Coordinates of C-alpha atoms in Angstrom, one line a residue:
Chain A
M1 CA 72.1 91.0 66.7
A2 CA 73.2 93.5 69.2
T3 CA 76.7 95.1 69.0
K4 CA 79.3 93.4 71.1
I5 CA 82.4 95.4 72.0
L6 CA 83.7 93.5 74.9
T7 CA 82.1 90.0 74.8
E8 CA 82.1 89.2 71.1
H9 CA 84.6 86.3 71.5
I10 CA 83.7 85.3 75.1
D11 CA 82.4 81.9 74.1
V12 CA 85.4 80.9 71.9
P13 CA 87.0 77.9 73.6
G14 CA 90.4 78.7 75.1
I15 CA 89.9 82.5 74.8
E16 CA 91.5 82.9 78.2
T17 CA 94.9 81.9 76.6
F18 CA 97.2 84.3 74.8
D19 CA 97.2 82.3 71.6
V20 CA 93.5 82.0 71.1
Y21 CA 92.9 85.6 72.1
R22 CA 95.5 86.6 69.6
Q23 CA 93.9 84.5 66.8
Q24 CA 90.7 86.4 67.5
G25 CA 92.4 89.7 66.8
G26 CA 93.7 90.3 70.3
Y27 CA 96.6 92.6 70.9
T28 CA 96.3 94.3 67.5
A29 CA 95.2 97.4 69.4
V30 CA 98.4 97.4 71.4
E31 CA 100.4 97.1 68.1
K32 CA 98.5 100.0 66.6
A33 CA 98.8 102.1 69.7
L34 CA 102.5 101.6 70.4
K35 CA 103.6 101.7 66.7
T36 CA 101.4 104.3 65.1
M37 CA 99.9 106.6 67.8
T38 CA 101.1 109.1 70.4
P39 CA 99.8 108.9 73.9
D40 CA 97.9 112.2 73.3
E41 CA 96.2 110.7 70.2
I42 CA 94.9 107.8 72.3
V43 CA 93.6 110.1 75.0
E44 CA 91.9 112.1 72.2
E45 CA 90.1 109.0 70.8
V46 CA 88.9 108.0 74.3
K47 CA 87.6 111.5 74.7
K48 CA 85.8 111.3 71.4
A49 CA 84.3 107.9 72.3
G50 CA 82.6 109.6 75.3
V51 CA 83.0 106.4 77.4
R52 CA 81.8 107.0 80.9
G53 CA 83.2 105.3 84.0
R54 CA 81.7 101.8 84.2
G55 CA 82.3 101.4 87.9
G56 CA 79.2 103.3 88.8
A57 CA 80.0 107.0 89.0
G58 CA 79.7 107.5 85.2
F59 CA 82.4 110.2 85.0
P60 CA 83.8 110.6 81.4
M61 CA 87.0 108.5 81.2
G62 CA 88.8 110.7 78.7
M63 CA 88.2 113.8 80.9
K64 CA 89.5 111.9 83.9
W65 CA 92.7 111.0 81.9
S66 CA 93.2 114.6 80.8
F67 CA 93.2 115.8 84.5
L68 CA 96.3 113.7 85.2
A69 CA 99.2 116.0 86.4
K70 CA 102.5 115.5 84.6
P71 CA 105.3 116.9 86.7
E72 CA 108.8 116.2 85.5
G73 CA 110.6 113.3 87.1
V74 CA 107.6 112.0 89.0
P75 CA 106.2 108.6 88.2
R76 CA 102.5 108.3 87.2
Y77 CA 100.3 105.3 87.9
L78 CA 97.3 103.6 86.4
V79 CA 95.3 101.6 88.9
C80 CA 92.5 99.3 87.7
N81 CA 89.7 99.1 90.2
A82 CA 88.6 95.4 90.2
D83 CA 87.2 95.5 93.7
E84 CA 83.7 95.0 92.5
S85 CA 81.7 94.4 95.7
E86 CA 78.4 96.2 95.1
P87 CA 75.5 93.7 95.7
G88 CA 73.9 92.8 92.4
T89 CA 77.1 93.5 90.4
F90 CA 79.3 90.7 89.1
K91 CA 80.2 91.7 85.5
D92 CA 83.9 92.5 86.2
H93 CA 84.2 89.1 87.8
H94 CA 82.7 87.6 84.6
L95 CA 85.0 89.7 82.3
M96 CA 88.2 89.0 84.1
K97 CA 87.5 85.3 84.5
N98 CA 86.7 84.7 80.9
L99 CA 88.7 87.4 79.1
P100 CA 91.8 88.2 81.2
H101 CA 93.7 89.3 78.1
L102 CA 91.1 91.9 77.2
L103 CA 91.8 93.6 80.4
I104 CA 95.6 93.3 80.1
E105 CA 95.5 94.7 76.6
G106 CA 93.4 97.6 77.9
M107 CA 95.9 98.1 80.7
I108 CA 98.8 98.3 78.3
I109 CA 97.1 100.8 76.0
S110 CA 95.8 102.9 78.9
S111 CA 99.2 102.9 80.7
F112 CA 100.9 103.9 77.5
A113 CA 98.4 106.8 77.0
L114 CA 98.9 108.0 80.5
G115 CA 102.7 107.6 80.6
A116 CA 102.6 105.0 83.4
N117 CA 105.4 102.4 83.6
K118 CA 104.0 100.5 86.5
S119 CA 100.3 99.7 86.8
F120 CA 98.2 97.8 89.2
I121 CA 95.1 95.8 89.0
Y122 CA 93.5 95.8 92.5
V123 CA 91.2 92.7 92.7
R124 CA 88.9 91.9 95.6
G125 CA 90.7 89.2 97.6
E126 CA 87.7 86.9 97.4
L127 CA 88.5 86.3 93.8
M128 CA 91.8 84.6 94.4
Y129 CA 91.1 82.2 91.6
V130 CA 90.6 85.1 89.2
I131 CA 93.9 86.6 90.4
R132 CA 95.6 83.3 89.4
I133 CA 94.0 83.6 86.0
L134 CA 95.2 87.2 85.6
E135 CA 98.7 86.4 86.8
K136 CA 99.0 83.5 84.3
A137 CA 97.8 85.7 81.5
I138 CA 100.3 88.4 82.4
A139 CA 103.1 85.9 82.3
E140 CA 101.9 84.8 78.9
A141 CA 101.8 88.4 77.6
K142 CA 105.2 89.1 79.0
A143 CA 106.7 86.0 77.4
K144 CA 105.3 87.2 74.1
G145 CA 106.9 90.7 74.5
F146 CA 103.7 92.6 75.2
L147 CA 104.7 93.5 78.7
G148 CA 108.0 94.3 80.4
K149 CA 110.9 96.2 78.8
N150 CA 110.8 97.8 75.4
I151 CA 107.4 96.4 74.4
L152 CA 107.4 95.4 70.7
G153 CA 110.5 97.4 70.2
S154 CA 108.7 100.7 70.9
G155 CA 110.9 101.8 73.8
Y156 CA 108.0 101.7 76.1
D157 CA 108.3 99.7 79.4
L158 CA 105.4 98.5 81.5
E159 CA 105.2 96.3 84.5
L160 CA 101.8 95.0 85.6
V161 CA 101.1 94.0 89.1
V162 CA 97.9 92.2 90.4
Q163 CA 97.1 93.2 94.0
P164 CA 94.7 91.2 96.1
G165 CA 92.4 93.1 98.5
G166 CA 91.3 91.9 101.8
G167 CA 87.5 91.8 101.6
A168 CA 86.2 95.4 102.1
Y169 CA 83.5 97.0 99.9
I170 CA 84.9 100.4 100.8
C171 CA 88.1 99.6 98.8
G172 CA 86.0 100.2 95.7
E173 CA 86.1 103.9 96.5
E174 CA 89.2 105.1 94.7
T175 CA 91.0 106.8 97.5
A176 CA 90.3 103.9 99.9
L177 CA 91.6 101.6 97.2
L178 CA 94.8 103.6 97.1
E179 CA 95.2 103.5 100.8
S180 CA 94.7 99.7 100.7
L181 CA 97.2 99.4 97.9
E182 CA 99.7 101.2 100.1
G183 CA 99.2 98.5 102.8
K184 CA 96.8 100.4 105.0
R185 CA 93.2 100.2 106.2
G186 CA 90.8 101.2 103.4
N187 CA 89.9 104.6 104.8
P188 CA 88.8 107.1 102.1
R189 CA 90.9 110.2 101.8
N190 CA 89.7 113.8 101.9
K191 CA 89.5 115.4 98.5
P192 CA 91.1 117.5 97.2
P193 CA 93.8 116.7 96.3
F194 CA 92.3 114.3 93.8
P195 CA 94.3 111.1 92.8
A196 CA 95.0 112.8 89.4
V197 CA 97.3 115.2 91.4
K198 CA 98.2 113.1 94.5
G199 CA 97.2 109.4 94.3
L200 CA 99.2 106.3 94.8
Y201 CA 102.4 107.1 96.8
Q202 CA 101.4 110.8 96.5
C203 CA 102.0 110.6 92.7
P204 CA 99.6 111.4 89.9
T205 CA 97.3 108.5 89.5
V206 CA 94.3 107.5 87.4
V207 CA 91.9 104.9 88.8
N208 CA 89.6 103.3 86.3
N209 CA 87.1 100.4 86.4
V210 CA 87.8 97.0 84.7
E211 CA 85.0 97.4 82.1
S212 CA 86.1 101.0 81.3
I213 CA 89.7 99.9 80.7
A214 CA 88.6 96.9 78.6
T215 CA 86.9 99.3 76.1
T216 CA 90.1 100.9 75.0
S217 CA 91.2 98.1 72.7
W218 CA 88.1 98.5 70.6
I219 CA 88.3 102.3 70.7
V220 CA 91.9 102.2 69.4
N221 CA 91.1 99.7 66.7
N222 CA 87.9 101.4 65.5
G223 CA 88.2 105.0 66.6
G224 CA 86.4 107.1 69.2
D225 CA 83.8 108.3 66.7
A226 CA 82.7 104.7 65.9
Y227 CA 82.3 104.0 69.6
A228 CA 80.3 107.2 70.1
A229 CA 78.0 106.2 67.3
I230 CA 76.8 103.2 69.4
G231 CA 74.4 103.9 72.2
I232 CA 72.2 106.9 72.7
G233 CA 73.0 110.6 73.4
R234 CA 75.7 111.0 76.0
S235 CA 75.4 107.3 77.0
T236 CA 77.7 106.0 74.3
G237 CA 78.8 102.5 73.6
T238 CA 77.8 99.2 75.3
K239 CA 77.4 98.3 78.9
L240 CA 77.8 95.0 80.8
I241 CA 74.7 94.4 82.9
S242 CA 74.7 91.9 85.8
A243 CA 71.2 90.5 86.0
S244 CA 70.1 88.7 89.1
G245 CA 66.9 88.0 91.1
H246 CA 63.5 86.8 89.9
M247 CA 64.0 86.6 86.1
R248 CA 64.2 83.5 83.9
K249 CA 67.8 83.9 82.8
P250 CA 70.1 85.7 85.3
G251 CA 73.6 86.4 84.0
V252 CA 75.9 89.0 82.5
Y253 CA 74.7 90.6 79.3
E254 CA 76.4 93.2 77.0
I255 CA 73.8 95.7 75.8
E256 CA 73.9 98.7 73.6
L257 CA 73.0 101.7 75.8
G258 CA 69.5 102.9 74.9
L259 CA 67.8 99.6 74.9
P260 CA 64.3 99.8 76.5
V261 CA 64.3 98.4 80.1
E262 CA 61.2 96.4 79.1
D263 CA 63.1 94.7 76.2
F264 CA 66.0 93.9 78.5
I265 CA 63.6 92.2 81.0
Y266 CA 61.3 90.4 78.7
A267 CA 63.2 89.5 75.5
D268 CA 64.6 86.0 75.2
E269 CA 68.0 87.4 74.2
W270 CA 68.4 88.9 77.7
C271 CA 66.6 88.2 80.9
G272 CA 63.8 86.2 79.3
G273 CA 61.0 87.7 81.4
I274 CA 59.9 87.3 85.0
R275 CA 60.2 83.7 86.4
P276 CA 57.1 81.7 85.3
G277 CA 53.9 82.3 87.2
H278 CA 55.0 85.5 88.8
K279 CA 54.6 89.2 88.3
F280 CA 57.1 92.1 88.3
K281 CA 57.1 94.1 91.5
A282 CA 60.3 96.2 91.7
L283 CA 63.7 96.8 90.2
V284 CA 67.1 97.9 91.4
A285 CA 68.7 98.9 88.2
G286 CA 72.3 99.8 89.0
G287 CA 73.5 97.9 92.1
S288 CA 72.2 97.9 95.6
S289 CA 73.0 101.6 96.4
V290 CA 70.8 103.1 93.7
P291 CA 67.2 103.9 94.4
I292 CA 64.7 101.1 94.0
L293 CA 61.8 101.6 91.6
P294 CA 58.3 100.0 91.5
A295 CA 57.6 98.0 88.3
N296 CA 55.6 100.7 86.5
L297 CA 58.2 103.4 87.1
A298 CA 61.0 101.1 86.1
L299 CA 59.4 100.5 82.7
T300 CA 58.1 104.0 81.9
L301 CA 59.1 107.6 82.6
A302 CA 56.7 110.0 84.3
N303 CA 55.6 111.3 80.9
G304 CA 54.6 107.8 79.7
E305 CA 57.5 107.1 77.4
K306 CA 59.5 103.9 77.7
R307 CA 62.4 104.0 80.1
L308 CA 65.7 103.1 78.5
M309 CA 68.9 101.5 79.7
S310 CA 71.0 104.7 79.7
Y311 CA 72.5 107.1 82.2
E312 CA 70.0 109.8 81.4
S313 CA 66.8 107.8 81.0
L314 CA 67.3 105.8 84.2
S315 CA 67.9 109.0 86.2
D316 CA 64.9 110.9 84.6
G317 CA 62.9 112.8 87.1
G318 CA 65.7 112.7 89.7
F319 CA 65.2 110.5 92.7
A320 CA 61.4 111.3 92.8
T321 CA 60.7 109.0 89.9
G322 CA 64.1 107.9 88.7
T323 CA 67.2 106.0 89.7
M324 CA 70.7 105.5 88.3
L325 CA 72.5 103.2 85.8
G326 CA 75.3 102.9 88.4
S327 CA 77.4 99.8 88.0
G328 CA 74.7 98.0 86.0
G329 CA 73.7 95.6 88.8
F330 CA 70.2 94.8 87.7
I331 CA 68.2 93.1 90.5
L332 CA 64.6 92.1 89.8
F333 CA 62.0 91.4 92.4
D334 CA 58.7 89.6 91.8
E335 CA 55.6 89.8 94.1
T336 CA 57.0 87.2 96.5
S337 CA 59.7 89.7 97.6
C338 CA 59.3 91.6 100.8
I339 CA 60.7 95.1 100.3
V340 CA 61.1 95.7 104.0
R341 CA 63.2 92.6 104.4
N342 CA 65.3 93.4 101.4
T343 CA 65.9 97.0 102.6
W344 CA 67.0 95.7 105.9
N345 CA 69.3 93.2 104.2
F346 CA 70.9 96.0 102.1
S347 CA 71.1 98.2 105.2
R348 CA 72.9 95.5 107.1
F349 CA 75.4 95.4 104.2
Y350 CA 76.2 99.1 104.4
H351 CA 76.5 99.0 108.2
H352 CA 78.9 96.1 108.0
E353 CA 81.0 97.7 105.2
S354 CA 81.2 101.2 106.6
C355 CA 84.9 101.9 107.3
G356 CA 83.9 103.7 110.5
Q357 CA 85.9 106.9 109.7
C358 CA 82.9 109.4 109.7
S359 CA 80.4 109.4 112.6
P360 CA 77.3 109.9 110.4
C361 CA 78.0 106.8 108.4
R362 CA 79.5 104.7 111.2
E363 CA 76.6 105.4 113.7
G364 CA 73.9 106.2 111.1
T365 CA 74.1 103.0 109.1
G366 CA 73.9 100.9 112.3
W367 CA 70.9 103.0 113.5
M368 CA 69.1 102.5 110.2
E369 CA 69.8 98.8 110.3
K370 CA 68.5 98.5 113.8
V371 CA 65.2 100.3 113.1
L372 CA 64.7 98.3 109.9
H373 CA 65.4 95.1 111.8
R374 CA 62.7 95.8 114.4
I375 CA 60.1 96.8 111.7
E376 CA 60.8 93.6 109.8
H377 CA 60.7 91.5 113.0
G378 CA 57.4 92.8 114.2
H379 CA 58.6 95.3 116.8
G380 CA 58.2 98.5 114.8
H381 CA 57.1 101.8 116.4
Q382 CA 54.6 104.1 114.7
Q383 CA 57.3 106.9 114.4
D384 CA 59.9 104.5 112.9
I385 CA 59.4 105.4 109.2
D386 CA 59.8 109.1 109.9
L387 CA 62.8 108.3 112.1
L388 CA 64.4 106.4 109.2
V389 CA 63.8 109.4 106.9
D390 CA 65.3 111.8 109.5
V391 CA 68.4 109.6 110.1
S392 CA 69.0 109.2 106.4
K393 CA 69.0 113.0 105.9
K394 CA 71.6 113.3 108.6
I395 CA 73.9 110.9 106.8
E396 CA 73.5 111.9 103.2
G397 CA 76.1 114.4 102.0
N398 CA 77.8 114.5 105.4
T399 CA 80.6 111.9 104.9
I400 CA 84.1 111.9 103.3
C401 CA 83.1 109.4 100.7
P402 CA 79.8 108.4 99.1
L403 CA 79.3 105.2 101.1
G404 CA 77.0 107.2 103.4
D405 CA 74.8 108.2 100.4
A406 CA 74.9 104.7 99.1
A407 CA 73.6 103.4 102.4
V408 CA 70.8 106.0 102.4
W409 CA 69.4 105.7 98.9
P410 CA 68.0 102.2 99.1
V411 CA 66.2 103.1 102.4
A412 CA 64.9 106.5 101.3
S413 CA 63.7 105.2 98.0
A414 CA 62.0 102.1 99.5
I415 CA 60.1 104.3 101.8
R416 CA 59.3 106.8 99.0
H417 CA 57.7 104.1 96.8
F418 CA 56.7 101.4 99.3
R419 CA 55.7 103.3 102.4
D420 CA 52.5 101.3 102.7
E421 CA 54.5 98.1 103.0
F422 CA 56.5 99.5 105.9
Q423 CA 53.3 100.8 107.5
W424 CA 51.7 97.3 107.1
H425 CA 54.7 95.7 109.0
I426 CA 54.2 98.1 111.8
D427 CA 50.4 97.8 111.9
H428 CA 50.3 94.0 111.5
P429 CA 53.4 92.7 113.3
T430 CA 52.1 89.2 113.9
E431 CA 50.9 88.8 110.3
A432 CA 54.0 90.4 108.8
T433 CA 56.4 88.1 110.6
Q434 CA 54.7 84.8 109.4
P435 CA 57.2 82.9 107.2
G436 CA 56.9 84.1 103.6
A437 CA 54.5 86.9 104.5
V438 CA 54.6 89.7 102.0
Y439 CA 52.4 92.8 101.8
R440 CA 49.7 92.4 99.1
G441 CA 48.1 95.8 99.3
E442 CA 47.5 98.2 96.4
M443 CA 50.5 97.9 94.3
A444 CA 51.1 98.0 90.6
L445 CA 52.4 94.6 89.6
V446 CA 53.3 94.2 85.9
Chain B
M1 CA 105.2 94.2 122.2
T2 CA 106.4 91.8 119.6
T3 CA 106.5 88.1 120.4
E4 CA 109.4 85.8 119.7
S5 CA 108.4 84.2 116.4
T6 CA 108.3 80.5 116.0
I7 CA 106.4 81.0 112.8
Q8 CA 108.1 81.8 109.5
F9 CA 107.4 81.2 105.8
T10 CA 108.5 77.9 104.3
P11 CA 111.4 78.3 101.8
E12 CA 108.9 78.3 98.9
R13 CA 106.7 80.9 100.4
L14 CA 109.7 83.0 101.5
A15 CA 110.8 83.1 97.8
E16 CA 107.3 84.1 96.8
A17 CA 107.2 86.8 99.6
T18 CA 110.5 88.2 98.4
E19 CA 109.2 88.4 94.8
I20 CA 106.0 90.1 96.1
I21 CA 108.0 92.7 98.0
A22 CA 110.1 93.5 95.0
R23 CA 107.0 94.5 93.0
Y24 CA 106.7 97.8 94.7
P25 CA 108.9 100.9 94.3
E26 CA 111.8 101.4 96.6
G27 CA 110.7 102.4 100.1
K28 CA 107.1 101.4 99.4
Q29 CA 107.4 97.8 100.6
K30 CA 104.4 98.2 103.0
S31 CA 102.3 97.7 99.9
A32 CA 103.1 94.0 100.2
L33 CA 101.2 93.8 103.5
L34 CA 97.9 92.5 102.2
P35 CA 99.4 89.9 99.8
L36 CA 101.8 88.7 102.6
L37 CA 98.9 88.3 105.0
H38 CA 97.1 86.2 102.4
L39 CA 100.3 84.1 102.0
M40 CA 100.6 83.6 105.8
Q41 CA 97.0 82.6 106.1
E42 CA 97.4 80.2 103.2
Q43 CA 100.3 78.6 105.1
E44 CA 99.0 78.7 108.7
G45 CA 95.3 78.7 108.2
W46 CA 95.0 82.0 110.1
T47 CA 97.0 85.2 110.8
S48 CA 98.3 84.6 114.3
P49 CA 100.0 87.3 116.3
E50 CA 103.4 85.5 115.8
G51 CA 102.8 85.4 112.1
M52 CA 101.9 89.1 112.0
D53 CA 105.0 90.1 114.0
Y54 CA 107.1 88.1 111.5
I55 CA 105.6 90.0 108.6
A56 CA 106.2 93.3 110.4
R57 CA 109.9 92.5 110.7
M58 CA 110.0 91.4 107.1
L59 CA 108.5 94.7 105.9
D60 CA 110.4 96.8 108.5
I61 CA 107.1 98.3 109.9
Q62 CA 105.6 98.4 113.4
P63 CA 103.5 95.3 114.4
I64 CA 100.5 97.6 115.1
E65 CA 100.5 98.5 111.4
V66 CA 100.0 94.9 110.6
Y67 CA 97.3 94.3 113.4
E68 CA 95.2 97.3 112.3
V69 CA 95.2 96.1 108.8
A70 CA 94.5 92.5 109.6
T71 CA 91.5 93.4 111.8
F72 CA 90.0 95.8 109.2
Y73 CA 89.6 93.3 106.3
T74 CA 87.2 90.5 106.8
M75 CA 89.2 87.9 104.9
Y76 CA 91.9 87.6 107.5
H77 CA 91.2 85.2 110.3
V78 CA 92.7 86.7 113.4
Q79 CA 91.4 83.7 115.4
P80 CA 92.1 80.0 114.7
V81 CA 89.6 78.5 112.3
G82 CA 88.6 75.0 111.2
K83 CA 90.2 73.1 108.2
H84 CA 87.5 74.3 105.8
V85 CA 86.2 77.9 106.2
I86 CA 82.8 78.2 104.6
E87 CA 82.2 81.9 103.7
Y88 CA 78.4 82.1 103.0
C89 CA 77.0 85.1 101.1
R90 CA 74.1 86.6 103.1
T91 CA 73.5 89.6 100.8
G92 CA 70.3 90.6 99.0
P93 CA 70.4 88.9 95.6
C94 CA 71.5 85.5 97.1
C95 CA 68.7 85.8 99.6
L96 CA 66.2 86.4 96.8
M97 CA 67.2 83.0 95.4
G98 CA 66.6 81.2 98.7
G99 CA 69.9 81.9 100.4
E100 CA 68.4 82.1 103.8
D101 CA 66.7 78.7 103.7
V102 CA 69.9 77.0 102.4
L103 CA 71.9 78.7 105.1
G104 CA 69.5 77.3 107.7
H105 CA 70.0 73.9 106.3
L106 CA 73.8 74.3 106.2
K107 CA 73.8 75.3 109.9
Q108 CA 71.7 72.3 110.8
R109 CA 73.9 70.0 108.8
L110 CA 77.1 71.2 110.5
G111 CA 75.4 71.6 113.9
I112 CA 76.9 75.1 114.4
D113 CA 75.9 78.7 114.1
T114 CA 77.6 81.5 112.2
G115 CA 81.1 82.2 113.6
Q116 CA 81.5 78.7 115.1
T117 CA 83.7 75.7 114.3
T118 CA 82.6 72.1 114.4
V119 CA 83.8 70.1 117.3
D120 CA 86.0 67.9 115.0
G121 CA 87.7 71.1 113.7
Q122 CA 86.7 70.4 110.1
F123 CA 84.4 73.3 109.4
T124 CA 84.1 77.0 110.4
L125 CA 81.0 78.9 109.1
K126 CA 81.2 82.5 108.4
E127 CA 78.6 84.8 106.8
V128 CA 80.0 87.3 104.4
E129 CA 78.7 90.1 102.3
C130 CA 78.3 90.0 98.6
L131 CA 80.7 87.6 96.8
A132 CA 80.0 89.1 93.3
A133 CA 78.2 86.0 91.9
C134 CA 74.7 87.4 92.4
G135 CA 73.2 85.8 89.2
M136 CA 74.4 82.3 90.4
G137 CA 73.2 82.5 94.0
P138 CA 72.9 81.2 96.6
V139 CA 76.6 81.0 96.8
F140 CA 79.4 80.2 99.3
Q141 CA 83.2 80.1 99.0
V142 CA 85.7 77.6 100.5
R143 CA 89.2 78.8 100.1
E144 CA 89.6 79.7 96.4
K145 CA 86.6 77.8 95.2
Y146 CA 83.1 79.2 94.5
Y147 CA 80.1 76.9 95.0
M148 CA 77.1 78.3 93.2
H149 CA 73.4 77.6 92.6
L150 CA 73.2 76.0 96.1
T151 CA 70.3 73.8 97.2
N152 CA 70.0 71.8 100.3
D153 CA 70.9 68.6 98.4
R154 CA 73.9 70.3 96.8
V155 CA 75.1 71.5 100.2
D156 CA 75.0 68.0 101.6
E157 CA 77.0 66.7 98.6
I158 CA 79.7 69.4 99.1
I159 CA 79.9 68.8 102.8
D160 CA 80.3 65.0 102.2
E161 CA 83.0 65.7 99.6
L162 CA 84.9 68.1 101.8
S163 CA 84.6 65.7 104.8
K164 CA 86.5 62.9 103.0

């Protein structure tokens, strides 16, 4: 049985209520933290745990915490990024809906560690029903003395606010999120200064993902070393993976980092294999923005070893032969999937969601979408593939925030690994636009 | 130019709005803008110019500050909409699960295209980007409710149910 740090009690009936969560050992970490530990000791345990940001960037959480400026007389803020909007990713949705108190407990511990007395959970506005669940859970925790003034008699005060977003993917970028939380358009800020120095209301702020914050209860209860003993190398602990696409059992799974990709796809405990009667064609391992891999490269490294579900193994070989763990949005494609159509779909997403602040992203994402649309719809030009590569190079690295890069990687990687399929669309426009037509050329299906 | 407002929050919503504004530090009441726009939309069905001007006065900010926010975020309806707004996920993982075919059926059933409202004012159809329910696709949302694992038959059932 695989180790479960976050989801061990997720199936217990009534776990979304304070009482049941408490019966399962909930809020013991808050008691331990507030009664027996100093904020610095908690930061130290999180550092030892080596937990890396679960929103996608993978930056070590303890290090992020230690960057927080602490000027006298200035409030500090903790903001939980629950804007989860990356196509293929739905694990924070799953976690908050089923285990609201796990997030709240993590928020209390993290806020105490950072010296924040007011913290925010910024939830994407689409999840209004989840916002109601969180608000109810916060009211319960407050009634039991775990939030508000003088928590458990420790002298520590914390107010927790749930903030609904307005439906913009860009608000998952931490500075755009802060702008949005200040009641503005979600335009990312230039950095530096980083939020750790000037964040919400120009005060020192830490922004962490839901899943990252949720790990802190276990770390406080069991110690950072115990957390670091799970997983593999610098990919410590467990990770929630959102599995969607052509597998037998889509869903959210908590895995120990280091599990072979092959096992995750084929074992009954997880995805249960490709849907019956079909073959594995391609994989997006970490949400729509990460590079797509053909089946053979998804399962094995260039040196023939098995590829693992870890930050390092998934990125092995750089973008030539690797990808990223990202947010853990695991999208599987079988042989019925048209890579060109999917790439156009993702490209449409990034064009729609660009905030429009930087020209390369605002114009470039639309340009890429148009070119992909015409290839997919049988009007491609011979030079279009090179044009896409050229445009993508002009966007990548030239924008304030990483949305430009996120828009480029699915396109660049699809062309890198599936160029024949794009060429086939251009060369056989009539055939390619038949309903359900998919390129069946030389391709390693597994 | 601000319009004379005929729209205001009901007493219950006004109490809620006051509570929301009080959540933020002194002088940072603009942070309440997104939650108040949601509250206005819940009450009026959309965020009308009059409603936005009312919120601007309530937060002591310029009306343009409200308009620029309301038009940036896709969840705010700055045009009148039908009684039920169907927000249909058009993104990759839902499409892999047959989302495009089901959307075609839904359009046919309602007799409208994306962005339109049925003649009887019952339904508005919007296509939206990822709803974070990718493993349960195809999916659409009506107000606060998610409808998942959609098929043509299931779509018919839901429309029948909402039409009652």
